[in-house]
Amino acid sequence: MQAVALLMLVPVASQAESCLAPVRPFVPSDSQAARDYADIIRRDFEVYITDIQDHFRCLEQERARAFEEAREVSQDYGRFLELVGD
């Protein structure tokens, strides 16, 4: 019985998305190093900006998915309470 319950949870868990935030770009405190690596640092910032926008979209999608799941679970709970007569 417990195995069946666990198997029922696997598809739900796989639907949840993991929205990992990108790593902040590093800017050296040494102005000479910043100038020496300006192209790399600039590219890191551009990648970060793109990645953070993707991250925000992911969070919005995950929020919508979780909200829908919570609504469905609430309905399931209502049906359960009707079944057990509470």
CSV table of C-alpha atoms in Angstrom, one decimal:
chain,number,residue,atom,x,y,z
A,1,MET,CA,0.0,0.0,0.0
A,2,GLN,CA,2.8,2.5,0.9
A,3,ALA,CA,4.6,1.6,-2.4
A,4,VAL,CA,1.5,2.5,-4.4
A,5,ALA,CA,1.1,5.8,-2.5
A,6,LEU,CA,4.8,6.6,-3.3
A,7,LEU,CA,4.4,5.7,-6.9
A,8,MET,CA,1.5,8.1,-7.2
A,9,LEU,CA,3.7,10.9,-5.9
A,10,VAL,CA,6.5,10.4,-8.4
A,11,PRO,CA,4.7,12.0,-11.4
A,12,VAL,CA,3.7,15.0,-9.4
A,13,ALA,CA,7.3,15.5,-8.0
A,14,SER,CA,8.7,15.3,-11.5
A,15,GLN,CA,6.4,18.1,-12.7
A,16,ALA,CA,7.7,20.6,-10.2
A,17,GLU,CA,10.4,22.8,-11.8
A,18,SER,CA,13.6,23.7,-10.1
A,19,CYS,CA,14.3,27.4,-10.7
A,20,LEU,CA,17.9,27.9,-9.8
A,21,ALA,CA,19.1,31.5,-9.6
A,22,PRO,CA,22.1,32.3,-11.7
A,23,VAL,CA,25.4,33.1,-10.0
A,24,ARG,CA,26.1,36.9,-9.7
A,25,PRO,CA,29.0,38.1,-11.9
A,26,PHE,CA,32.3,38.7,-10.2
A,27,VAL,CA,33.8,42.1,-10.5
A,28,PRO,CA,37.4,42.4,-9.2
A,29,SER,CA,38.0,45.2,-6.8
A,30,ASP,CA,41.3,45.9,-8.5
A,31,SER,CA,40.7,48.4,-11.3
A,32,GLN,CA,43.6,47.1,-13.4
A,33,ALA,CA,42.2,43.5,-13.2
A,34,ALA,CA,38.7,44.9,-14.1
A,35,ARG,CA,40.2,46.6,-17.2
A,36,ASP,CA,42.3,43.5,-18.1
A,37,TYR,CA,39.2,41.2,-18.0
A,38,ALA,CA,36.6,43.8,-19.1
A,39,ASP,CA,35.4,41.7,-22.1
A,40,ILE,CA,35.0,38.6,-19.9
A,41,ILE,CA,33.3,40.5,-17.1
A,42,ARG,CA,31.0,42.3,-19.6
A,43,ARG,CA,30.0,38.9,-21.1
A,44,ASP,CA,29.4,37.5,-17.6
A,45,PHE,CA,27.0,40.4,-16.9
A,46,GLU,CA,25.2,39.9,-20.2
A,47,VAL,CA,24.8,36.2,-19.5
A,48,TYR,CA,23.6,36.9,-16.0
A,49,ILE,CA,20.9,39.3,-17.3
A,50,THR,CA,19.7,36.7,-19.8
A,51,ASP,CA,19.7,34.0,-17.2
A,52,ILE,CA,18.0,36.1,-14.5
A,53,GLN,CA,15.2,36.8,-17.0
A,54,ASP,CA,14.8,33.1,-17.6
A,55,HIS,CA,14.9,32.6,-13.8
A,56,PHE,CA,12.0,35.0,-13.4
A,57,ARG,CA,10.0,33.3,-16.1
A,58,CYS,CA,10.7,29.9,-14.4
A,59,LEU,CA,9.5,31.3,-11.0
A,60,GLU,CA,6.3,32.6,-12.6
A,61,GLN,CA,5.6,29.3,-14.3
A,62,GLU,CA,6.3,27.4,-11.1
A,63,ARG,CA,4.1,29.7,-9.1
A,64,ALA,CA,1.2,29.1,-11.6
A,65,ARG,CA,1.8,25.3,-11.5
A,66,ALA,CA,1.9,25.3,-7.7
A,67,PHE,CA,-1.2,27.4,-7.4
A,68,GLU,CA,-3.1,25.0,-9.7
A,69,GLU,CA,-1.8,22.0,-7.8
A,70,ALA,CA,-2.9,23.6,-4.5
A,71,ARG,CA,-6.4,24.2,-6.0
A,72,GLU,CA,-6.6,20.5,-7.1
A,73,VAL,CA,-5.4,19.3,-3.7
A,74,SER,CA,-8.0,21.4,-2.0
A,75,GLN,CA,-10.7,19.9,-4.2
A,76,ASP,CA,-9.3,16.4,-3.4
A,77,TYR,CA,-9.4,17.1,0.3
A,78,GLY,CA,-13.0,18.2,0.0
A,79,ARG,CA,-13.9,15.0,-1.8
A,80,PHE,CA,-12.0,13.0,0.9
A,81,LEU,CA,-13.9,14.7,3.7
A,82,GLU,CA,-17.2,13.8,1.9
A,83,LEU,CA,-16.1,10.2,1.7
A,84,VAL,CA,-15.2,9.9,5.4
A,85,GLY,CA,-18.3,11.8,6.4
A,86,ASP,CA,-16.6,14.7,8.3
